[in-house]
PDB file of C-alpha atoms and ligand atoms in Angstrom:
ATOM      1  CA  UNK A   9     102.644 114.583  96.624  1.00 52.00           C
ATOM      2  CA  UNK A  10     104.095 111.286  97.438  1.00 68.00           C
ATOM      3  CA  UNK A  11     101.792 108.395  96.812  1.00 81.00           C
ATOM      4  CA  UNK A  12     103.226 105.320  98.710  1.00 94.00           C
ATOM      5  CA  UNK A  13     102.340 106.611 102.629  1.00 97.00           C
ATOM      6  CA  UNK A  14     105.242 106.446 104.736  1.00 98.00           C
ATOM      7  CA  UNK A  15     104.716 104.322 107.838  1.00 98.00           C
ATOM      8  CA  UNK A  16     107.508 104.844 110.744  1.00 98.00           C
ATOM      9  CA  UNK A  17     107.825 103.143 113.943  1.00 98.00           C
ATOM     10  CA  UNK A  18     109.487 104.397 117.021  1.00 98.00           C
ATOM     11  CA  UNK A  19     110.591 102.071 118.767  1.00 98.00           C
ATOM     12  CA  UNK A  20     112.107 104.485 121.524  1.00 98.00           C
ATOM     13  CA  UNK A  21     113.972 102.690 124.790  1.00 98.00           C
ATOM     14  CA  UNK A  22     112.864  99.017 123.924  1.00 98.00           C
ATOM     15  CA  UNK A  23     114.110  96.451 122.281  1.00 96.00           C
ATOM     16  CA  UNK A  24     117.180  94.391 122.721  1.00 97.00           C
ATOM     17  CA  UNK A  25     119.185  91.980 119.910  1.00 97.00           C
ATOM     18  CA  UNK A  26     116.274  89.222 121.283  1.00 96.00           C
ATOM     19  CA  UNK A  27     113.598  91.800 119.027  1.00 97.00           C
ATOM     20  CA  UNK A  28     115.517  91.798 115.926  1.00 98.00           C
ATOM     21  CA  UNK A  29     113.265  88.676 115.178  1.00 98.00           C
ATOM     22  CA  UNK A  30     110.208  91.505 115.384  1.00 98.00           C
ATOM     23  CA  UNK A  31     111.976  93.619 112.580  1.00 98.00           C
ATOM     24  CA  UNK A  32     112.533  90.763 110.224  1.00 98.00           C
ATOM     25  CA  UNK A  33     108.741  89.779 110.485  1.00 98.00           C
ATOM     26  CA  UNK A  34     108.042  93.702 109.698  1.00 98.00           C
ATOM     27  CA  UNK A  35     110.738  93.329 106.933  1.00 98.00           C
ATOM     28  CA  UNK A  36     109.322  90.568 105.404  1.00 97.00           C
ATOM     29  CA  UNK A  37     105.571  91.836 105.648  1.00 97.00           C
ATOM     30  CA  UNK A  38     106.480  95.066 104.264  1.00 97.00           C
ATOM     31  CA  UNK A  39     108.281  93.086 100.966  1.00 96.00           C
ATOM     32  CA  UNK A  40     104.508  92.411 100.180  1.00 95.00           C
ATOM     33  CA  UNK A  41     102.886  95.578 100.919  1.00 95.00           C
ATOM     34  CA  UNK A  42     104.986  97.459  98.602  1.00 95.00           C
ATOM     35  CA  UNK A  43     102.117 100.150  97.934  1.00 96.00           C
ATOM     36  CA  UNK A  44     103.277 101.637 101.767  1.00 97.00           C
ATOM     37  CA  UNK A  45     107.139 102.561 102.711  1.00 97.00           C
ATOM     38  CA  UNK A  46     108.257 101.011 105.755  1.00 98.00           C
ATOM     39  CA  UNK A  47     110.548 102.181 108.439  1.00 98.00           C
ATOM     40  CA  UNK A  48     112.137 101.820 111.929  1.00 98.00           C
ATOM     41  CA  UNK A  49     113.844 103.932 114.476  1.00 98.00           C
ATOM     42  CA  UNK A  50     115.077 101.519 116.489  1.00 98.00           C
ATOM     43  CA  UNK A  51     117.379 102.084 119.619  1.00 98.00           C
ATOM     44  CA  UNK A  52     120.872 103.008 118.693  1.00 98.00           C
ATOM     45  CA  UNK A  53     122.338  99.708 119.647  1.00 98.00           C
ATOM     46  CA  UNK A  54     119.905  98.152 117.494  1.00 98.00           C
ATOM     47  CA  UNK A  55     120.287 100.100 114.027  1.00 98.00           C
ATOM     48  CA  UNK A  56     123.197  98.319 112.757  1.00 98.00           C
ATOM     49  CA  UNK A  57     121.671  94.661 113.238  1.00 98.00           C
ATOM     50  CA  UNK A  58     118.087  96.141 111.911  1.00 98.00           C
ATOM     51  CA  UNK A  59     119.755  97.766 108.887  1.00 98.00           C
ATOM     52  CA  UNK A  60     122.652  94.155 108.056  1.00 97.00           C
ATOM     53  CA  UNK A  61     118.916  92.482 108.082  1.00 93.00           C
ATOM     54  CA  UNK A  62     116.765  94.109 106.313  1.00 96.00           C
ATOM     55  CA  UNK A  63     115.990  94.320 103.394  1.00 96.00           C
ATOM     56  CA  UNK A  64     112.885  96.443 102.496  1.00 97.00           C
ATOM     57  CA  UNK A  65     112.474  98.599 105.566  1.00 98.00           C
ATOM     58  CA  UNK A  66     114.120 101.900 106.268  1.00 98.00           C
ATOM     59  CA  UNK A  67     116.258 102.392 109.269  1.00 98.00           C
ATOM     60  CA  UNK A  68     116.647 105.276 111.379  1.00 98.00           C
ATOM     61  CA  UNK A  69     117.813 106.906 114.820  1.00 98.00           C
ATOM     62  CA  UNK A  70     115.455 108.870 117.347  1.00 98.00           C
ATOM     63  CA  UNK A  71     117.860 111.201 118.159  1.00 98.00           C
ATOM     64  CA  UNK A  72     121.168 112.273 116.979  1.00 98.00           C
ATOM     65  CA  UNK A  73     123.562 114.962 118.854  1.00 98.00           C
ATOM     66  CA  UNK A  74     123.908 119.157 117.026  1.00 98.00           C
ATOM     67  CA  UNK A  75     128.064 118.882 116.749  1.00 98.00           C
ATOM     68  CA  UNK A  76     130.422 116.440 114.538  1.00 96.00           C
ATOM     69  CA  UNK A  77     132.747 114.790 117.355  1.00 96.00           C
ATOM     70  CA  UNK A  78     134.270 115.450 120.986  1.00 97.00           C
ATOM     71  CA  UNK A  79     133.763 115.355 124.187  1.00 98.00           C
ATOM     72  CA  UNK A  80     130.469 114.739 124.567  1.00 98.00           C
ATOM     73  CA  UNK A  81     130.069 111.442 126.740  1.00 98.00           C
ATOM     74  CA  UNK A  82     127.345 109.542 126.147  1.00 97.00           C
ATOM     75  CA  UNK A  83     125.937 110.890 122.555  1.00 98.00           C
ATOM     76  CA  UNK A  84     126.235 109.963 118.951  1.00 98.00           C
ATOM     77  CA  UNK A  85     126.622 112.506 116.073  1.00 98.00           C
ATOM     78  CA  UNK A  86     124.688 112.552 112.425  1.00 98.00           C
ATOM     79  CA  UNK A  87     127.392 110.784 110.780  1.00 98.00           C
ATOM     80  CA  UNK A  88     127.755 107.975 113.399  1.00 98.00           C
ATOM     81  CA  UNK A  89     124.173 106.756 112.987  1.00 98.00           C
ATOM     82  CA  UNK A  90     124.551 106.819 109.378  1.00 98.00           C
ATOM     83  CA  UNK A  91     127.802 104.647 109.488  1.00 98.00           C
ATOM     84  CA  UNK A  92     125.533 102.349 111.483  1.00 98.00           C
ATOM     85  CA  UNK A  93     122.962 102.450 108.454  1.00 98.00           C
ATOM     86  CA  UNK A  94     120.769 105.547 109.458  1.00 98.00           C
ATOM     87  CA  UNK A  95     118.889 106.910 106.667  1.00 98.00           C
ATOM     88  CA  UNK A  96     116.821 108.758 108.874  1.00 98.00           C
ATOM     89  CA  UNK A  97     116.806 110.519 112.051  1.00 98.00           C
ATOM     90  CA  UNK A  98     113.488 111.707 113.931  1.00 98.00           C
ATOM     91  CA  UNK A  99     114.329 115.223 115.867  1.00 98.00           C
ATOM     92  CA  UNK A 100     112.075 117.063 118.338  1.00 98.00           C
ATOM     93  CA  UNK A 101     109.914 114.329 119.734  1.00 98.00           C
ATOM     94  CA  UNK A 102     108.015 115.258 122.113  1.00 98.00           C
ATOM     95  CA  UNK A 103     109.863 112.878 124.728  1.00 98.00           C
ATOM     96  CA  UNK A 104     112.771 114.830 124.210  1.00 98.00           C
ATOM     97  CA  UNK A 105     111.669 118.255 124.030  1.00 97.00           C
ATOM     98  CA  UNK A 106     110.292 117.332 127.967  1.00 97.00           C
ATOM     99  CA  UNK A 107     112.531 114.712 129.389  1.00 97.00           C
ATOM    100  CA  UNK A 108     116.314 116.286 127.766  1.00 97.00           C
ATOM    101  CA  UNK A 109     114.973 120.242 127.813  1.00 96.00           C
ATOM    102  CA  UNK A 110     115.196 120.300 123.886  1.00 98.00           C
ATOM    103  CA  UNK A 111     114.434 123.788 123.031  1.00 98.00           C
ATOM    104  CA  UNK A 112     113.710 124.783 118.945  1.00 98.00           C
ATOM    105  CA  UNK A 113     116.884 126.016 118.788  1.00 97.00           C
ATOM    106  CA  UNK A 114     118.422 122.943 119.882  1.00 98.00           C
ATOM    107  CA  UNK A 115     116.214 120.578 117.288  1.00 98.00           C
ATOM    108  CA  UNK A 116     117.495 123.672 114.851  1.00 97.00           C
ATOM    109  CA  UNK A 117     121.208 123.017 114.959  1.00 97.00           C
ATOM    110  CA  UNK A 118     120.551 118.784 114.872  1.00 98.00           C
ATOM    111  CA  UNK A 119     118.189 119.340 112.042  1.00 97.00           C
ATOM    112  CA  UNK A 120     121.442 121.146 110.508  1.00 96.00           C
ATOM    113  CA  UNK A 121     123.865 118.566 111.491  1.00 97.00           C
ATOM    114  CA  UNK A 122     121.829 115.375 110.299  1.00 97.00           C
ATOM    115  CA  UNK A 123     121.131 116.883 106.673  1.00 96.00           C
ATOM    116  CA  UNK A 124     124.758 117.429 106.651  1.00 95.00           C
ATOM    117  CA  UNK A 125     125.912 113.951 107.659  1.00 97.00           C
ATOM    118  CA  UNK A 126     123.207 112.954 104.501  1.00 96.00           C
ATOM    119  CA  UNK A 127     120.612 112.072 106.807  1.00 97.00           C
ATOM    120  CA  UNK A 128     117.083 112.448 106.268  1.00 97.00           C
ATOM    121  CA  UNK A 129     115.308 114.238 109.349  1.00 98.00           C
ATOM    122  CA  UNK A 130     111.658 113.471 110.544  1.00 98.00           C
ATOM    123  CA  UNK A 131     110.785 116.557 112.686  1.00 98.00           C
ATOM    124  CA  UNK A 132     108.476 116.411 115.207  1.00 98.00           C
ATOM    125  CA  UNK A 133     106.179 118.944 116.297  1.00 98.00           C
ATOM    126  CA  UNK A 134     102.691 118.764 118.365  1.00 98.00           C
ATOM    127  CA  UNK A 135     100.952 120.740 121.114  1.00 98.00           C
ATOM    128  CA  UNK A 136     100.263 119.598 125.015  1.00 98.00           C
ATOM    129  CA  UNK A 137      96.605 119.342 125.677  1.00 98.00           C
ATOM    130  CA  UNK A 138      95.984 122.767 127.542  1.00 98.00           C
ATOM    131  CA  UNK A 139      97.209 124.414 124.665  1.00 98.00           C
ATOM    132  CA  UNK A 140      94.439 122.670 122.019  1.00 97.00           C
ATOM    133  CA  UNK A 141      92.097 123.578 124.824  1.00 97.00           C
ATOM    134  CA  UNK A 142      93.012 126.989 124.437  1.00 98.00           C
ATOM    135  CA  UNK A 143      92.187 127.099 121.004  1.00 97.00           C
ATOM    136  CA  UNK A 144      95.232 128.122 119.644  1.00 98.00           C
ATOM    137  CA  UNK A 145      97.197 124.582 118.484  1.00 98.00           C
ATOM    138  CA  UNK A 146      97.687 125.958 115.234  1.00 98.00           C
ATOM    139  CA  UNK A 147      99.482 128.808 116.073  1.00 98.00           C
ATOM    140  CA  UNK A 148     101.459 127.075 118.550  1.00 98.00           C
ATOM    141  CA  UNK A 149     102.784 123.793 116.263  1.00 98.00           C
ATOM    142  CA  UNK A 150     103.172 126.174 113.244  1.00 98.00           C
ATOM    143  CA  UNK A 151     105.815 128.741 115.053  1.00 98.00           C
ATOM    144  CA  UNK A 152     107.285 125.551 116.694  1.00 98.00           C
ATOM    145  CA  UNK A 153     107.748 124.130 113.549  1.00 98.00           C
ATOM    146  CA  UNK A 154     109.274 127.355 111.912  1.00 97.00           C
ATOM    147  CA  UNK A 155     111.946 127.534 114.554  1.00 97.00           C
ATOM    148  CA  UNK A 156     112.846 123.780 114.431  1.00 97.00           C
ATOM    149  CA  UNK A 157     113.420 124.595 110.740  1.00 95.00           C
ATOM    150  CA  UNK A 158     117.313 125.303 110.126  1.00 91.00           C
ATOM    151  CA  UNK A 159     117.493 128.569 108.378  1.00 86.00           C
ATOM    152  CA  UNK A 160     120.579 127.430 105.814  1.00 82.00           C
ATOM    153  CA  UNK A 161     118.280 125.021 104.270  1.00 82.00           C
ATOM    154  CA  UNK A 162     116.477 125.700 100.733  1.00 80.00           C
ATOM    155  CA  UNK A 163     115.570 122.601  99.515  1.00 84.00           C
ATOM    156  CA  UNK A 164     113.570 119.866 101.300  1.00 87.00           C
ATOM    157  CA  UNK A 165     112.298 117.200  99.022  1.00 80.00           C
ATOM    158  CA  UNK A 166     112.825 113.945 100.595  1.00 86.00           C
ATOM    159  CA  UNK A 167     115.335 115.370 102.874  1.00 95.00           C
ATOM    160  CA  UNK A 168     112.429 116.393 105.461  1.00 97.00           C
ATOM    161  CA  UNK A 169     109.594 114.562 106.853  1.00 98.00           C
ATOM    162  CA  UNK A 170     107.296 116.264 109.463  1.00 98.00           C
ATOM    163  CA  UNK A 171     105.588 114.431 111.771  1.00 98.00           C
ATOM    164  CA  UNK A 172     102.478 116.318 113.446  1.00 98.00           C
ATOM    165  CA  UNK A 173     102.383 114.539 117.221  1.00 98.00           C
ATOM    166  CA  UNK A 174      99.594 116.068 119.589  1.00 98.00           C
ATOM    167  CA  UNK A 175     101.002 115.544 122.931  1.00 98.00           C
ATOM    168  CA  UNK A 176      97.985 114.769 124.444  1.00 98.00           C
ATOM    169  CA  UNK A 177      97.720 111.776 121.706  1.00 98.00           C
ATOM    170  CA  UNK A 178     101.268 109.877 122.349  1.00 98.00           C
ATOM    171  CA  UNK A 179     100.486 106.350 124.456  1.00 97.00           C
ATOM    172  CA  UNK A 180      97.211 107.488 125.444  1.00 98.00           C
ATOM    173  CA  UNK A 181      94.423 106.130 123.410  1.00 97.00           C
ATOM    174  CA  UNK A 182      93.170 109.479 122.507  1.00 98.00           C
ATOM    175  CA  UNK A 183      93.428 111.169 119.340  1.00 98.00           C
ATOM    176  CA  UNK A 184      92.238 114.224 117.111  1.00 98.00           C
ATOM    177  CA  UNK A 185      89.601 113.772 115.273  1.00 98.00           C
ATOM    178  CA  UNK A 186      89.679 113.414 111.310  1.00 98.00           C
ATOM    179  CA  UNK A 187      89.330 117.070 110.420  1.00 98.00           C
ATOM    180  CA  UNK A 188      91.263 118.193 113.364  1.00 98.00           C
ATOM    181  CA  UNK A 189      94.188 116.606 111.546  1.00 98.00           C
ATOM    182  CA  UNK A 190      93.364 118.046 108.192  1.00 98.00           C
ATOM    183  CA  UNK A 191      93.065 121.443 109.749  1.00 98.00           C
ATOM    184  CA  UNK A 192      96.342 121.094 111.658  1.00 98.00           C
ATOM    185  CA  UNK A 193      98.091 119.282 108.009  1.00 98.00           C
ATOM    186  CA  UNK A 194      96.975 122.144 106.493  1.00 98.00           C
ATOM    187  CA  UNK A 195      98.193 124.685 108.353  1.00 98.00           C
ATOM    188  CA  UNK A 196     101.793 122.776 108.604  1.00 98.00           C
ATOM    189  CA  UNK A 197     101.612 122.272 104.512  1.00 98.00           C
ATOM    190  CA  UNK A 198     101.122 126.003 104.131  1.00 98.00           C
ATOM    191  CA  UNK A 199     104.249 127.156 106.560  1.00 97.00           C
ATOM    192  CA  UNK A 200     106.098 124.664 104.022  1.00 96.00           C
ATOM    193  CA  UNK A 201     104.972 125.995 101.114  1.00 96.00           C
ATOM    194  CA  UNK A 202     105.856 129.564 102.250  1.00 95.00           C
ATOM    195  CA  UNK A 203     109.066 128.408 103.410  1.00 94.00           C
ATOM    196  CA  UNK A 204     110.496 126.094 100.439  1.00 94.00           C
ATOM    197  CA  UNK A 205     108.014 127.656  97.546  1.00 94.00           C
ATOM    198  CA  UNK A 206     105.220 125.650  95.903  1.00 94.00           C
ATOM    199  CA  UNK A 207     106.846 122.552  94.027  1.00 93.00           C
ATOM    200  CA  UNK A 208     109.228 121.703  97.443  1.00 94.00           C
ATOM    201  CA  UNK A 209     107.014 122.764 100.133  1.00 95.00           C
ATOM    202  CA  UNK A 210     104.059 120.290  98.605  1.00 94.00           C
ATOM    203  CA  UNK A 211     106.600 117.450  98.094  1.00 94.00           C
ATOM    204  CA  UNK A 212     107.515 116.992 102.077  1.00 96.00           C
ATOM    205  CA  UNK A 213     105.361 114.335 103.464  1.00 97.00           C
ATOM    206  CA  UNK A 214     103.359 116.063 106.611  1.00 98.00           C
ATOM    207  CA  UNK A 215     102.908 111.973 108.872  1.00 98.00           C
ATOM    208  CA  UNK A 216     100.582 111.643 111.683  1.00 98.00           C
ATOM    209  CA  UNK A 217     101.670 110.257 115.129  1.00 98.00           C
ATOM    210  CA  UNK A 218      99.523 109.686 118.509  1.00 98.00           C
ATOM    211  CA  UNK A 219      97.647 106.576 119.407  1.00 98.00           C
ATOM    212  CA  UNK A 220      97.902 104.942 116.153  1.00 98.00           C
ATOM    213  CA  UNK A 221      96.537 101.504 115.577  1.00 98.00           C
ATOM    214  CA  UNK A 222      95.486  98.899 112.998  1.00 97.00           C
ATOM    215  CA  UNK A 223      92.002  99.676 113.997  1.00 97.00           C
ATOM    216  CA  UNK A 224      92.253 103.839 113.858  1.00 98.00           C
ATOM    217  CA  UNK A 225      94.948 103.603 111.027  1.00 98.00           C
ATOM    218  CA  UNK A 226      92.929 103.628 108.096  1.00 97.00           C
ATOM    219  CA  UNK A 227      90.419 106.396 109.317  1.00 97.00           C
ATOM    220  CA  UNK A 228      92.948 108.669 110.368  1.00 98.00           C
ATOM    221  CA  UNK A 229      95.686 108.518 106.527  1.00 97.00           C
ATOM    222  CA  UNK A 230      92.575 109.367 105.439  1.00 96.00           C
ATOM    223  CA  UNK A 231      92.578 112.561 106.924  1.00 97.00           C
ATOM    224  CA  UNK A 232      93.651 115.764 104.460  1.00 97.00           C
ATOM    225  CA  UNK A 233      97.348 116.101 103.741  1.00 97.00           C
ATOM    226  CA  UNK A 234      98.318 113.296 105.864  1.00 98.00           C
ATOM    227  CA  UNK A 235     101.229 111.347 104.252  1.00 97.00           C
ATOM    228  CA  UNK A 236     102.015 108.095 106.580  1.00 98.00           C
ATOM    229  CA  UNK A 237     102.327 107.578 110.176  1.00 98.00           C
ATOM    230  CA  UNK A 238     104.552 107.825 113.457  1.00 98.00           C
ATOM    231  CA  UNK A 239     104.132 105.003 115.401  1.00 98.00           C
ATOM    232  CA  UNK A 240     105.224 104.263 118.849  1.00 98.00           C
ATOM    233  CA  UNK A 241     103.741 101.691 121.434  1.00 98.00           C
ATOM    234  CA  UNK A 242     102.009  99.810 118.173  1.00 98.00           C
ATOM    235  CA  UNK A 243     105.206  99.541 116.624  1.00 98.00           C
ATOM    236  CA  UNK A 244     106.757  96.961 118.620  1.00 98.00           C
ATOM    237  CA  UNK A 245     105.594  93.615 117.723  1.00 97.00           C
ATOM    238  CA  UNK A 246     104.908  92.718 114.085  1.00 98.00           C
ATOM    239  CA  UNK A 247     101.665  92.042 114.436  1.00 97.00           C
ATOM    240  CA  UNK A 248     100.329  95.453 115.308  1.00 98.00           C
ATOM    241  CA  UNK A 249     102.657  97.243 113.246  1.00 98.00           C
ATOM    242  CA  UNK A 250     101.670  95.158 109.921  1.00 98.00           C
ATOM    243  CA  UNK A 251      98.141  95.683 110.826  1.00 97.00           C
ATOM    244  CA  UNK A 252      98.656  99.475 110.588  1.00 98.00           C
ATOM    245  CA  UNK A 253     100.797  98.640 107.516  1.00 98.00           C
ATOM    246  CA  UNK A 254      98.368  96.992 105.704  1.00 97.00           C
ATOM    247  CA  UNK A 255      95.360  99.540 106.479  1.00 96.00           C
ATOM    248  CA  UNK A 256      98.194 102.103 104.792  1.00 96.00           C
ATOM    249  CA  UNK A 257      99.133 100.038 101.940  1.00 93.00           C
ATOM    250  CA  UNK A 258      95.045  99.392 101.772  1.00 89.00           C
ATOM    251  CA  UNK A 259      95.385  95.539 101.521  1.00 74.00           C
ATOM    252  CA  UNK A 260      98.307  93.474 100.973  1.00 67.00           C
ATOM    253  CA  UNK A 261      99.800  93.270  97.139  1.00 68.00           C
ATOM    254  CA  UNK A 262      99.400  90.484  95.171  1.00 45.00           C
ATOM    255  CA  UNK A 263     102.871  90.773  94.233  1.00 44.00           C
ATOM    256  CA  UNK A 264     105.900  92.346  95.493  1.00 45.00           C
ATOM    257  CA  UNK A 265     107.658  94.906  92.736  1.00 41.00           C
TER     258      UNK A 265
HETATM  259  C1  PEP B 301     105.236 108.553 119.434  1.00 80.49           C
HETATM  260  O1  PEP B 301     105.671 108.650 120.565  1.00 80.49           O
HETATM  261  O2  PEP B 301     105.885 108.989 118.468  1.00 80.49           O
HETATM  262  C2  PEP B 301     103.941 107.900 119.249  1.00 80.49           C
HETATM  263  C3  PEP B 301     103.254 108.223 118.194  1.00 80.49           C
HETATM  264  O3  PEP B 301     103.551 107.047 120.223  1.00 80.49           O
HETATM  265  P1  PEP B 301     102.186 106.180 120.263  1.00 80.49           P
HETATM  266  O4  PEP B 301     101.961 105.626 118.888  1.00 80.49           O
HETATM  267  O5  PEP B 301     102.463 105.114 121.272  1.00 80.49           O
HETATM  268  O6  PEP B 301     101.111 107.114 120.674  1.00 80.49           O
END
């Protein structure tokens, strides 16, 4: 297992050069909470700047497109967010799957095309509220994560982060409770495990995203198998985000390493 958690933020459609300011506050906070690793996924027009700046922090894309290059107006392949300084790429957020029709499949065949282009992927994966009302969340985020899964891939390791969002959690205030999350970590750990073996499948960090804050933060990486955090709305001033940082890294360091 990974000790240092890994804390992301989404920054989704916001931000414009006039935030970069934000990122080097998060960039310099996170050079002295070295016992958490840092990251962004900042809009695409923003990952270059975020990436020439920083220079603790992570950077990564939200989205990336399945193919190499063409005629595809308006997206951006694997390889052209890593040329902009990608090191990551989060695939299958829930905003997508609705808003863009992203089917497993789809999320598949990035998945494929980011590890190829050397990116790490974060995938995504959480259930809409009638479905934990149903009862059956756990069946539902485990076969959703199987099929996001590209089939070529053996090894994980650090190539593959996956980030359990509840839908019903994202920008609402609400979230699972503590051994809701270890129940649903558990379940994800175990369709890793069976899917990359023992040693790999209990290497992949499993993060938690949905309503996180510096308040909830520390409560909720407590919870079984969770390894860091997806953050959206908190993520976008300094502030909040170190506050969730700090509850990770459990206090700031009296030195940075
Ligand atoms: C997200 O959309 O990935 C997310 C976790 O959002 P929020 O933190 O705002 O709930």
């Amino acid at each position: 297992m990974h000790e240092r958690p890994f804390i992301v933020g989404n920054w989704k459609m916001n931000g414009t050069r006039a935030m970069l300011s934000q990122a080097r506050a998060i960039d310099r906070a996170a050079q002295n909470l070295m016992r958490a690793e840092v990251a962004l996924a900042p809009p695409y027009t923003l990952i270059h700047p975020v990436h020439r700046e920083a220079a603790q922090i992570g950077v990564g894309a939200q989205d990336c497109h399945a193919g190499d290059e063409g005629a595809h107006t308006g997206d951006i392949s694997a390889a052209m967010v890593a040329d902009a300084g990608a090191k990551f790429v989060i695939l299958g957020h829930s905003e997508r799957r609705k808003a863009h029709g992203e089917k497993d499949s789809l999320v598949r065949k990035k998945a494929g095309a980011a590890f190829a282009a050397g990116l790490q992927v974060i995938l995504c994966c959480g259930e809409p509220e009638q479905v934990r009302d149903e009862g059956t969340a756990q069946d539902y985020v485990t076969k959703q994560l199987e099929a996001s899964l590209p089939k070529e891939i053996e090894r994980a390791g650090e190539n593959l982060t996956v980030a359990y969002e509840p839908i019903w959690a994202i920008g609402t205030g609400r979230t699972p409770n503590v051994e809701e999350i270890g129940a649903m970590h558990r379940a994800i750990r175990k369709v890793l495990v069976e899917r990359f073996g023992e040693d790999d499948g209990a290497q992949i960090r499993i993060l938690y995203g949905g309503s996180v804050t510096a308040d909830n933060a520390a409560e909720l990486l407590g919870a079984d198998e969770v390894g860091g955090a997806l953050v959206g709305g908190a993520s976008l001033t300094a502030d909040t985000f170190i506050g969730i940082v700090m509850a990770a890294a459990g206090g700031a360091d009296s030195a940075a390493s």
